[in-house]
mmCIF file of C-alpha atoms in Angstrom:
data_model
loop_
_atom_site.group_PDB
_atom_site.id
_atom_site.type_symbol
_atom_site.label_atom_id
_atom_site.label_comp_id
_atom_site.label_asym_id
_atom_site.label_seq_id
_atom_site.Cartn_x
_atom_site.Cartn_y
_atom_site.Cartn_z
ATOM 1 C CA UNK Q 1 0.000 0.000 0.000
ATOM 2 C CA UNK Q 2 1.678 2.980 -1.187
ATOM 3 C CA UNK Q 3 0.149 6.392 -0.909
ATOM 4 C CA UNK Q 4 1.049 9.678 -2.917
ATOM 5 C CA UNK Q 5 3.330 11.715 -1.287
ATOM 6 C CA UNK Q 6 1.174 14.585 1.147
ATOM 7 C CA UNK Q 7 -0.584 16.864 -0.963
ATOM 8 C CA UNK Q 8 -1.443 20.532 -0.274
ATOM 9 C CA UNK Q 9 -4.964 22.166 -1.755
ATOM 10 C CA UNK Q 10 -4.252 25.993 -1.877
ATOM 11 C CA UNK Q 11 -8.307 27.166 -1.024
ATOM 12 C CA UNK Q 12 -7.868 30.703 -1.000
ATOM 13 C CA UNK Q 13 -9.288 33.064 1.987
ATOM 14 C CA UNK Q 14 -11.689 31.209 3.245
ATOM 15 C CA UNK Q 15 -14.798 32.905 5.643
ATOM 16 C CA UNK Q 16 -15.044 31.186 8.564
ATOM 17 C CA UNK Q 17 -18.447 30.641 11.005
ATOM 18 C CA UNK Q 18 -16.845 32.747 13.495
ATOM 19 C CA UNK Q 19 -17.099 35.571 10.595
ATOM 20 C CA UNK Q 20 -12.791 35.347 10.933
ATOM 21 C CA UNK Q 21 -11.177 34.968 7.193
ATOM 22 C CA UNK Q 22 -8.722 32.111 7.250
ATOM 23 C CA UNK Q 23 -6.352 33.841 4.997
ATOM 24 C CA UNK Q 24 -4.971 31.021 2.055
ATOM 25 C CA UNK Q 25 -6.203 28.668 4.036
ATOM 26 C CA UNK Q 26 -4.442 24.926 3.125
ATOM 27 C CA UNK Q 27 -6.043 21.592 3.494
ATOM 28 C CA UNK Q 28 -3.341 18.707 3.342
ATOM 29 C CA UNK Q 29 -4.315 15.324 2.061
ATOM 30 C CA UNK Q 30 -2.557 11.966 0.712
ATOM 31 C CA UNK Q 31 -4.684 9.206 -1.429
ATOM 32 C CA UNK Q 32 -4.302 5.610 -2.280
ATOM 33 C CA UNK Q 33 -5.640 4.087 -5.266
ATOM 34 C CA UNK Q 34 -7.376 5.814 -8.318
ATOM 35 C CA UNK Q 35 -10.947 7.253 -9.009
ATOM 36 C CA UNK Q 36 -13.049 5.519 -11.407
ATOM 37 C CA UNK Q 37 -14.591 6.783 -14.759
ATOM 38 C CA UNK Q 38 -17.935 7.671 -12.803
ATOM 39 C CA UNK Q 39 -15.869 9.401 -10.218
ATOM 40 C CA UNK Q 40 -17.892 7.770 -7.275
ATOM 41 C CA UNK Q 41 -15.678 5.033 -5.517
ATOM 42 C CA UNK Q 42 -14.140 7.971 -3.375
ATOM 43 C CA UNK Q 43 -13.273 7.154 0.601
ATOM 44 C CA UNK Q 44 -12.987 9.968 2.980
ATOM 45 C CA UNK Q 45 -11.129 9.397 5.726
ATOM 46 C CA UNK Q 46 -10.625 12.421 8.438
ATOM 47 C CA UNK Q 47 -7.938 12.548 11.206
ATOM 48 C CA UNK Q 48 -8.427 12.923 15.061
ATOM 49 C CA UNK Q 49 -7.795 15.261 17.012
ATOM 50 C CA UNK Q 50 -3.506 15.122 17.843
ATOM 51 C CA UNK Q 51 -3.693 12.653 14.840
ATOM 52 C CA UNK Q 52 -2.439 13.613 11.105
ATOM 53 C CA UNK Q 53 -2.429 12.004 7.996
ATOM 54 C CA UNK Q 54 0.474 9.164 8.836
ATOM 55 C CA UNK Q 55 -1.227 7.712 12.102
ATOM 56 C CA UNK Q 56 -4.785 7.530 10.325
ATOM 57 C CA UNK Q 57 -4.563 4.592 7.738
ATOM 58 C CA UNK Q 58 -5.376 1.366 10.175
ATOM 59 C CA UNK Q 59 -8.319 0.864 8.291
ATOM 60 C CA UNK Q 60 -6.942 1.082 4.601
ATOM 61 C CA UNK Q 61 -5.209 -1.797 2.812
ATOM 62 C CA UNK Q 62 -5.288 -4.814 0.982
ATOM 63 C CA UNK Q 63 -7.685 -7.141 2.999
ATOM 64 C CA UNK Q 64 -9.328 -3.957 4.904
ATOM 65 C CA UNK Q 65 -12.673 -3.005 3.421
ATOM 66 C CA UNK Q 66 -10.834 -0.062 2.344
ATOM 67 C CA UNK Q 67 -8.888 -1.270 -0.102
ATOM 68 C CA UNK Q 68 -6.899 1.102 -2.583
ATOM 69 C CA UNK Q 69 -7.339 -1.857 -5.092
ATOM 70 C CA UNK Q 70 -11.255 -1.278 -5.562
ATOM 71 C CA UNK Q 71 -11.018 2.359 -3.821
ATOM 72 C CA UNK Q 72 -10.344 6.365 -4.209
ATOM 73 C CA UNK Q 73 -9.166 6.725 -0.664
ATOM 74 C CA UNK Q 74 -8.673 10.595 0.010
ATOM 75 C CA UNK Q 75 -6.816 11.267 4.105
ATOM 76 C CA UNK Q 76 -7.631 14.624 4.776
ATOM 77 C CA UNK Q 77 -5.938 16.884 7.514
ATOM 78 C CA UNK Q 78 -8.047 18.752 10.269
ATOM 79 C CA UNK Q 79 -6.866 22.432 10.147
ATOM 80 C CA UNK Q 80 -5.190 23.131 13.002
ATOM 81 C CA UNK Q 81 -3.027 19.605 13.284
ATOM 82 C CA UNK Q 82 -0.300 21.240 12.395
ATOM 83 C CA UNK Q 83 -0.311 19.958 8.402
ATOM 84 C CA UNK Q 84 -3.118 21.771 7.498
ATOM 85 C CA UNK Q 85 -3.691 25.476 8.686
ATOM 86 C CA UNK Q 86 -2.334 26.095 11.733
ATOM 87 C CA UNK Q 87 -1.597 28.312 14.216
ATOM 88 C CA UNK Q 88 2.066 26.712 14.160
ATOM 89 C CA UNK Q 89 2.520 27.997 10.263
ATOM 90 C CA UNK Q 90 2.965 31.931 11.806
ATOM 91 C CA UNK Q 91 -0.114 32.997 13.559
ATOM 92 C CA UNK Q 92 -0.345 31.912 16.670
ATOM 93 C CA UNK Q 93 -2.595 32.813 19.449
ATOM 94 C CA UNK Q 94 -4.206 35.243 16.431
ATOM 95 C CA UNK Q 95 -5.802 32.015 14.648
ATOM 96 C CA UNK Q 96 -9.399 32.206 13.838
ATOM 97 C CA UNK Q 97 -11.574 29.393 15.248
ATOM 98 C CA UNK Q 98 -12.063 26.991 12.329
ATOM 99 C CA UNK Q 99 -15.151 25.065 13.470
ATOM 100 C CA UNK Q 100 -15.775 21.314 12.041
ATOM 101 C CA UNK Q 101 -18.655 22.776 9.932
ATOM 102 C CA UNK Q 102 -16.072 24.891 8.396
ATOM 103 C CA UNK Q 103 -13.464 22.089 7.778
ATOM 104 C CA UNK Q 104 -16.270 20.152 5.985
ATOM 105 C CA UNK Q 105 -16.814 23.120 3.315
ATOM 106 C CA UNK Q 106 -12.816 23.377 2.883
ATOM 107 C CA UNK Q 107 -12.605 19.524 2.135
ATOM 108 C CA UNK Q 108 -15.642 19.438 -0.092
ATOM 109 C CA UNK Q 109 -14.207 22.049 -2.192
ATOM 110 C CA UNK Q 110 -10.994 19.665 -2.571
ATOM 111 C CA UNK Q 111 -12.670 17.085 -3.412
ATOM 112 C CA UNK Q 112 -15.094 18.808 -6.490
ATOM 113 C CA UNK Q 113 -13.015 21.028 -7.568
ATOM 114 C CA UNK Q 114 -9.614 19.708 -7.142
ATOM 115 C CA UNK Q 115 -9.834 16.247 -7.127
ATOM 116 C CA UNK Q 116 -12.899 15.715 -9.558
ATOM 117 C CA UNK Q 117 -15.207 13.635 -6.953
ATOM 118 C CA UNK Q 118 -18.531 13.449 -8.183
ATOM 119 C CA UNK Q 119 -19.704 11.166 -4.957
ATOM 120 C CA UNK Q 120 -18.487 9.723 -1.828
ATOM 121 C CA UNK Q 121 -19.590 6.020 -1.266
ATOM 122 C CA UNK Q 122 -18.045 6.388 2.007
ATOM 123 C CA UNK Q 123 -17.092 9.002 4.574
ATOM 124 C CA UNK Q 124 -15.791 6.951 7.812
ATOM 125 C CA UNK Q 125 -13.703 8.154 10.891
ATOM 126 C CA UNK Q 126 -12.831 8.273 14.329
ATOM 127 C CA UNK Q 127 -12.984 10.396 17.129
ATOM 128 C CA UNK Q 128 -12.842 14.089 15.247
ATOM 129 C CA UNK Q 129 -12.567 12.705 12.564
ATOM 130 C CA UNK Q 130 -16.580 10.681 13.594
ATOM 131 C CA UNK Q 131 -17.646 13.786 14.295
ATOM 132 C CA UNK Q 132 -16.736 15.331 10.537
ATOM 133 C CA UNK Q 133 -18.345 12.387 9.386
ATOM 134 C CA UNK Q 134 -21.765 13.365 10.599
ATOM 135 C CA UNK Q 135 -21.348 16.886 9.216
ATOM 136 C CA UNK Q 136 -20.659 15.845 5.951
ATOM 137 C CA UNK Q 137 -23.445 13.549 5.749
ATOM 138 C CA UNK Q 138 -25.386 16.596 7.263
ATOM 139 C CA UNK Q 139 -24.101 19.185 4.973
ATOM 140 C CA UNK Q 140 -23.871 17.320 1.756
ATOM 141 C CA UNK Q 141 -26.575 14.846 2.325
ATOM 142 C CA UNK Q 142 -26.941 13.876 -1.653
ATOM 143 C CA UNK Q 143 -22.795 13.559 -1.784
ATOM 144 C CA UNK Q 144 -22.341 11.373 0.941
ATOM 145 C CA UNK Q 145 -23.553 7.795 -0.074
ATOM 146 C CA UNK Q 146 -22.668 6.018 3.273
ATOM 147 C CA UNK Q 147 -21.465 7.186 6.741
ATOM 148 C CA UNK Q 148 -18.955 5.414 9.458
ATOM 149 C CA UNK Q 149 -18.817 7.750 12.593
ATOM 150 C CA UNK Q 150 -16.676 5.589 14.540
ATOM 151 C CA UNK Q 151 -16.319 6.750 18.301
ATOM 152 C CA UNK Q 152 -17.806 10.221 17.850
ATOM 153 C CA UNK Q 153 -20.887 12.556 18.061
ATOM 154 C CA UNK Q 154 -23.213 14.257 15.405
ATOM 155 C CA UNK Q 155 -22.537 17.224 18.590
ATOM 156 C CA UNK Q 156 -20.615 17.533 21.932
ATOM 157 C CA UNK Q 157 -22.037 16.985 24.857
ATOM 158 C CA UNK Q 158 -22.067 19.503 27.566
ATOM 159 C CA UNK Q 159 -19.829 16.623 29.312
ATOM 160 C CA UNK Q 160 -17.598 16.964 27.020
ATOM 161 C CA UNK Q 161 -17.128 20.573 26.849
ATOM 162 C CA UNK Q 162 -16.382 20.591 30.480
ATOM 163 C CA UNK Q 163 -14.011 17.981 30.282
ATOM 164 C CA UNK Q 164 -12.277 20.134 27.377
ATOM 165 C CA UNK Q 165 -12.757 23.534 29.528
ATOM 166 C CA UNK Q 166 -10.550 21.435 31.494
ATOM 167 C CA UNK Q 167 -7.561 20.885 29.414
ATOM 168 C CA UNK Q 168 -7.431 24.200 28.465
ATOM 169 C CA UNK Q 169 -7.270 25.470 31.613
ATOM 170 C CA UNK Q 170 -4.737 23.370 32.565
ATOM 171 C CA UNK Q 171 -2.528 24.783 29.435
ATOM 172 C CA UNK Q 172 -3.157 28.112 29.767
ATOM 173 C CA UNK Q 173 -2.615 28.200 33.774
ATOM 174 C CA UNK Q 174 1.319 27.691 32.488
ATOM 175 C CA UNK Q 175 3.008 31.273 32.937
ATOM 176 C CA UNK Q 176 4.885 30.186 30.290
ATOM 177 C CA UNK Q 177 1.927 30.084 27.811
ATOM 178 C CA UNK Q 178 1.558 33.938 28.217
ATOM 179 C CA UNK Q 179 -1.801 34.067 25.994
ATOM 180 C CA UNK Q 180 -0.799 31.841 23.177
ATOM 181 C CA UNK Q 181 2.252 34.990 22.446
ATOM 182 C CA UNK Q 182 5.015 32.365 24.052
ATOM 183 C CA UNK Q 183 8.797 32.199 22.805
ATOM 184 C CA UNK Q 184 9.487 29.139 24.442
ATOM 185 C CA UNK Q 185 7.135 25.733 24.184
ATOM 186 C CA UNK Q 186 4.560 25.885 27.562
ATOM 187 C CA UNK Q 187 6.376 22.299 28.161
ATOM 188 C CA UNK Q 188 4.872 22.320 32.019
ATOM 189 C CA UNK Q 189 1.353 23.216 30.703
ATOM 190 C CA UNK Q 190 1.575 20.384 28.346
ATOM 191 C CA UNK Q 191 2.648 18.061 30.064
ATOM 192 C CA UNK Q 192 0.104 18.435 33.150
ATOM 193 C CA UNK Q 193 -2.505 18.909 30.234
ATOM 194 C CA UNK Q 194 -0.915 15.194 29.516
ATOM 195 C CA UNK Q 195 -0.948 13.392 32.332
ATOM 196 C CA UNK Q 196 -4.885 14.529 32.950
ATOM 197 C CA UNK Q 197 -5.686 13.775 29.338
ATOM 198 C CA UNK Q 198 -4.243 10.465 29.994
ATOM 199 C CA UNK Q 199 -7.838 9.055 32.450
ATOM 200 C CA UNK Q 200 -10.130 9.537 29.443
ATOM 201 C CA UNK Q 201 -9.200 7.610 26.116
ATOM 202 C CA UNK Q 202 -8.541 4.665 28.137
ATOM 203 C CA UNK Q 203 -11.585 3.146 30.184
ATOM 204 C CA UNK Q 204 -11.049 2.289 33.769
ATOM 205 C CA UNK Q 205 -10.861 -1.841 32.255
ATOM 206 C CA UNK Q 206 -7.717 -0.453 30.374
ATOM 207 C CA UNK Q 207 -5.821 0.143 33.967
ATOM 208 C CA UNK Q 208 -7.301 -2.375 35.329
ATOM 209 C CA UNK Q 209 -6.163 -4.939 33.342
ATOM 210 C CA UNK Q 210 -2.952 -3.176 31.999
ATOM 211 C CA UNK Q 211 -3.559 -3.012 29.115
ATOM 212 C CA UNK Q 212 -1.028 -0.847 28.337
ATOM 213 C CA UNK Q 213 1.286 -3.106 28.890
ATOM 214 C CA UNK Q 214 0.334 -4.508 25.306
ATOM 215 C CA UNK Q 215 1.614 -1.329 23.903
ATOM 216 C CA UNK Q 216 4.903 -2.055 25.285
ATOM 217 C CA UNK Q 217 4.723 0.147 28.192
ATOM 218 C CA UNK Q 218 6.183 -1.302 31.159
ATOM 219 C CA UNK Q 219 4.156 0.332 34.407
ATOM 220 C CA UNK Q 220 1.180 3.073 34.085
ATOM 221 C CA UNK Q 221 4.352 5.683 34.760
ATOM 222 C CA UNK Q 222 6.156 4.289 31.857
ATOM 223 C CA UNK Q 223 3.187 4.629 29.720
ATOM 224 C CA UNK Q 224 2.550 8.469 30.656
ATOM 225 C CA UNK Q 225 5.958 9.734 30.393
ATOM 226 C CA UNK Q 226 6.324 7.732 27.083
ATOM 227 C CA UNK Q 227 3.267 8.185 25.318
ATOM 228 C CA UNK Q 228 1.361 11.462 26.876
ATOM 229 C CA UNK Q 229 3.857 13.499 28.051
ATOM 230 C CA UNK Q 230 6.284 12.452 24.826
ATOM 231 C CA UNK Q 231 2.937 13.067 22.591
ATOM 232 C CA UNK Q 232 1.846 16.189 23.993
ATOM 233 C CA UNK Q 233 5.135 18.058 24.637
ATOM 234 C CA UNK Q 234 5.884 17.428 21.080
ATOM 235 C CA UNK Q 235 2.453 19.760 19.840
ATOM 236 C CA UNK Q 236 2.286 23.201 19.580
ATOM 237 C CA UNK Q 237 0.188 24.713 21.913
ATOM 238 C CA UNK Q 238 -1.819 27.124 20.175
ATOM 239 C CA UNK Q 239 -2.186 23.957 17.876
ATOM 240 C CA UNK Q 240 -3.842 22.286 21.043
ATOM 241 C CA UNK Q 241 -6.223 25.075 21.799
ATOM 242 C CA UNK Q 242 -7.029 25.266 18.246
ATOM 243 C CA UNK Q 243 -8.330 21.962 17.922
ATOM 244 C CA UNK Q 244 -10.365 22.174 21.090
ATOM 245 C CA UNK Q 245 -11.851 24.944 19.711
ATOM 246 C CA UNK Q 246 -12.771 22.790 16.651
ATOM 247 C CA UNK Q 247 -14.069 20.212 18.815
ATOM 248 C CA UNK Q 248 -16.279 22.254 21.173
ATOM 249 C CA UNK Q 249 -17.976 23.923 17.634
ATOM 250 C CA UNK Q 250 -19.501 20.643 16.701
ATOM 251 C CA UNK Q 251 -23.104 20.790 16.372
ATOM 252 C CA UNK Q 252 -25.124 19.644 13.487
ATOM 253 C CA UNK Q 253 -28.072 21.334 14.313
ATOM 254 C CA UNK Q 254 -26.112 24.683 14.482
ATOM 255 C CA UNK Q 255 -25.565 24.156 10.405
ATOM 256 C CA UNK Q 256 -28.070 27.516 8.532
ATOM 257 C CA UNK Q 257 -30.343 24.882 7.117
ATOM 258 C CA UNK Q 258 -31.156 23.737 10.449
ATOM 259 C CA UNK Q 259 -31.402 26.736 12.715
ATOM 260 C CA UNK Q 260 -30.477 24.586 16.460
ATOM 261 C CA UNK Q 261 -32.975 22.123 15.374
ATOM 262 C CA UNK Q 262 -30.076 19.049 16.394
ATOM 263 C CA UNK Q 263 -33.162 16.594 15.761
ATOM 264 C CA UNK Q 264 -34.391 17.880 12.042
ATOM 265 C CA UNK Q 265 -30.880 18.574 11.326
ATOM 266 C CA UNK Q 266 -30.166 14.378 12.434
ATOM 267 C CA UNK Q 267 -33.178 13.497 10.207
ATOM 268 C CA UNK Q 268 -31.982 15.134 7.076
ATOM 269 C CA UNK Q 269 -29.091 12.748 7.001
ATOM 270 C CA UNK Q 270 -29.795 9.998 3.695
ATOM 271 C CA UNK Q 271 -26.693 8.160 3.674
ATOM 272 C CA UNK Q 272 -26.465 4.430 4.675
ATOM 273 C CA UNK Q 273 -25.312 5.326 8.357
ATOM 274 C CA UNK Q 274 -23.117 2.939 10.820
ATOM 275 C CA UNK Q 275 -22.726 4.299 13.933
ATOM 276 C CA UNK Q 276 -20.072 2.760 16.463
ATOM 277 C CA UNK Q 277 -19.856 4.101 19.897
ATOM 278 C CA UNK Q 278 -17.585 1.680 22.141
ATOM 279 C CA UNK Q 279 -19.374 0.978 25.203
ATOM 280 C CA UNK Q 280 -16.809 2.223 27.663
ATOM 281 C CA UNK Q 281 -16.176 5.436 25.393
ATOM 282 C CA UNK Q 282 -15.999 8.325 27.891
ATOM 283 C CA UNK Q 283 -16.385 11.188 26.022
ATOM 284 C CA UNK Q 284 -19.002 9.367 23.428
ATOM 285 C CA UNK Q 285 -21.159 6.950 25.605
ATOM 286 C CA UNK Q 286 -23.160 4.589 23.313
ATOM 287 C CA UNK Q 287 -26.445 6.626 25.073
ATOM 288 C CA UNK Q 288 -25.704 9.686 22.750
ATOM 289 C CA UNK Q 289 -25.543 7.261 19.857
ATOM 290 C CA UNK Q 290 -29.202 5.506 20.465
ATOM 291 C CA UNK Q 291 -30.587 8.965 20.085
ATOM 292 C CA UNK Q 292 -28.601 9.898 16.888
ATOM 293 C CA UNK Q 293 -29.525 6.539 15.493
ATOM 294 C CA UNK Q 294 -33.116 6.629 16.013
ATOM 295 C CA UNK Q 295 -33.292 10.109 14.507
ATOM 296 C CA UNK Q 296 -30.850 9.538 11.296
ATOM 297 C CA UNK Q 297 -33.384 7.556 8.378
ATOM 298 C CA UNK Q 298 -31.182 4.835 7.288
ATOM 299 C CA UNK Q 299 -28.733 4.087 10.359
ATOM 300 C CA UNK Q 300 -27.750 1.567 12.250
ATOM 301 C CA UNK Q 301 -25.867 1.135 15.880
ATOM 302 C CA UNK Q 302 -22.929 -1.291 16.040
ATOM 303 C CA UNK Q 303 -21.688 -0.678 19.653
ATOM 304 C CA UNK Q 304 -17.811 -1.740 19.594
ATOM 305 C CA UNK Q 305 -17.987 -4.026 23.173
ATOM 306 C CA UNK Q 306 -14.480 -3.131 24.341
ATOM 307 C CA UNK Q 307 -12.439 -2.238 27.399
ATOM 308 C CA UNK Q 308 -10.158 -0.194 25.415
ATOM 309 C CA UNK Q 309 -12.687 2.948 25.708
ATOM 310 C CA UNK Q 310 -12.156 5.707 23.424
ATOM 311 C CA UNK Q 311 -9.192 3.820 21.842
ATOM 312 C CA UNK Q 312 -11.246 1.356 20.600
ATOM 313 C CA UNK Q 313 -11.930 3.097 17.225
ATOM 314 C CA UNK Q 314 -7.898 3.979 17.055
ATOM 315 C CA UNK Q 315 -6.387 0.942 15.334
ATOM 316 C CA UNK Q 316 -4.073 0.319 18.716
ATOM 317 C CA UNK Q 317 -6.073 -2.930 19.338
ATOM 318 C CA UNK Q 318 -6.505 -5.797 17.241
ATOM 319 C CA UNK Q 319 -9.982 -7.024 17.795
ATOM 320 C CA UNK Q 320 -11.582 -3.968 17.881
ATOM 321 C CA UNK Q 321 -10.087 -2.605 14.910
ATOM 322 C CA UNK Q 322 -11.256 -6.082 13.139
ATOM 323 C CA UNK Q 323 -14.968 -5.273 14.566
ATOM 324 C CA UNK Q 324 -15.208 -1.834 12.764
ATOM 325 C CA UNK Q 325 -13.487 -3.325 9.540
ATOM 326 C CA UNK Q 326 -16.612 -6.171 9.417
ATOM 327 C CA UNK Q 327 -18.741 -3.052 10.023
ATOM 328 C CA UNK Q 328 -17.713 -0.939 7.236
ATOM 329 C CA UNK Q 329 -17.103 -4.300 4.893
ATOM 330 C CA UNK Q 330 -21.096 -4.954 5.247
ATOM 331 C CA UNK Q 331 -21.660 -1.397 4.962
ATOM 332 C CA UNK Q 332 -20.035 -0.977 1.717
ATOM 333 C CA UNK Q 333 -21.782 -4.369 0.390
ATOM 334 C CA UNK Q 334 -25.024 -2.220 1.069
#
């Protein structure tokens, strides 16, 4: 499996929902495989949040019901990662909140106008990149053909936003941050930020059964000095804020055609819909998902039964990663 070498769509200034302009604002992408002569066998895959292009292809290959061979897979970057627009790339604390509604618009443009995609037969990702999903199939309900939100919401829960009000305090509460205008990395910020992070993806089962230790960590200290405290002192801060920012923006009833109507806005979704919560999924508990399901037309719920919470829908564990690949395999038969 071979992709193209990371790809950079120039959009122009783009008008944000905040009413900012995101001035030449740059979506980065990489594909595998080609687009057909109806220009319909397209794949959209999103990143996370932290996550870029590289450490979001566990679900594409040969033997995966992604597979370049029979699909246009497109990996799109989430401004703010750090590969797309950023605040990293020169503006700093003076970046314009780019919500997910607004990412959505960017990559659609890429896609028509750039890339020549007449229809996606799938749009399927996790975490974040879940949450895109269900604005695309939202926004662009006649372009999306089928839907994957894998670990993710159609909008964030009020638990949610308090648990990311909480991370950002933590970050900012670093003297060293100094506003987002900082010459020198917050590194104490981020790494608290880190180590508090670290209860969440993870379920309680995870510890409990050290699970971590099947990452190669050695003790629960090993595994946050290596992993969240190596992971999150090597972002950029403003980076950080800006993608909670994106997060907390997500709210499909919130789109114009919609007006805060979250359940009109769920029913105007047509595409084939999957939706896969993991049961022990602390920020996107499987009750959130029963009510998007029984609102969205043509969806199903495939709860992921894991211990590996959040993480489930990452690729870092076998099974579970298997689970959503039979899920998407009988979705794409559809």
């Amino acid at each position: 499996m071979n992709p193209q070498e990371c790809e950079v769509y120039c959009a122009g200034d783009a008008v944000l929902d905040c009413g900012a302009v995101l001035v030449d604002a740059r979506i980065a992408y990489v594909t595998f495989g080609e687009l057909n002569a109806a220009r319909d066998n397209a794949i959209l895959i999103p990143t996370h949040f932290g996550g870029t292009h590289e450490n979001s292809q566990y679900l594409i290959g040969n033997g995966f019901a992604i597979d370049p061979a029979r699909y246009f897979v497109i990996v799109v970057n989430l401004a703010g990662n750090g590969v797309s627009s950023s605040p990293s790339h020169g503006l700093g604390a003076d970046f314009p909140r780019v919500s997910i509604a607004d990412n959505v618009r960017l990559q659609h443009e890429l896609l028509t106008e750039s890339l020549g995609v007449n229809k996606l037969a799938l749009a399927a990702g996790h975490s974040m990149g879940a949450v895109t999903v269900f604005h695309w199939a939202a926004l662009f309900p006649d372009f999306v053909e089928r839907a994957a939100p894998i670990c993710g919401a159609a909008r964030i829960s009020v638990h949610n936003h308090v648990f990311l009000e909480g991370m950002r305090g933590i970050l900012v509460a670093d003297p060293a941050f100094n506003g987002g205008h900082y010459t020198e990395p917050p590194r104490s910020g981020l790494r608290t930020m880190a180590r508090a992070w670290a209860a969440w993806p993870p379920s309680a089962g995870f510890y409990r059964h050290a699970d971590y230790t099947t990452l190669g960590y050695t003790s629960v200290e090993d595994y946050l000095e290596r992993y969240w405290e190596t992971t999150y002192t090597g972002m950029d801060a403003n980076n950080v804020i800006a993608q909670i920012n994106t997060w907390q923006s997500a709210d499909i009833g919130a789109l114009p055609a919609h007006g805060g109507d979250f359940q009109a806005a769920l029913r105007s979704i047509s595409a084939r819909t999957v939706i896969m919560p993991c049961v022990s999924d602390a920020y996107f508990p499987p009750e959130d998902s029963e009510i998007e399901t029984a609102a969205i037309p043509n969806a199903q719920l495939r709860p992921i039964r894991s211990r590996w919470g959040h993480w489930a829908g990452s690729g870092r564990n076998a099974d579970d990663t298997a689970f959503i690949d039979a899920q998407i395999r009988a979705l794409l038969s559809e």
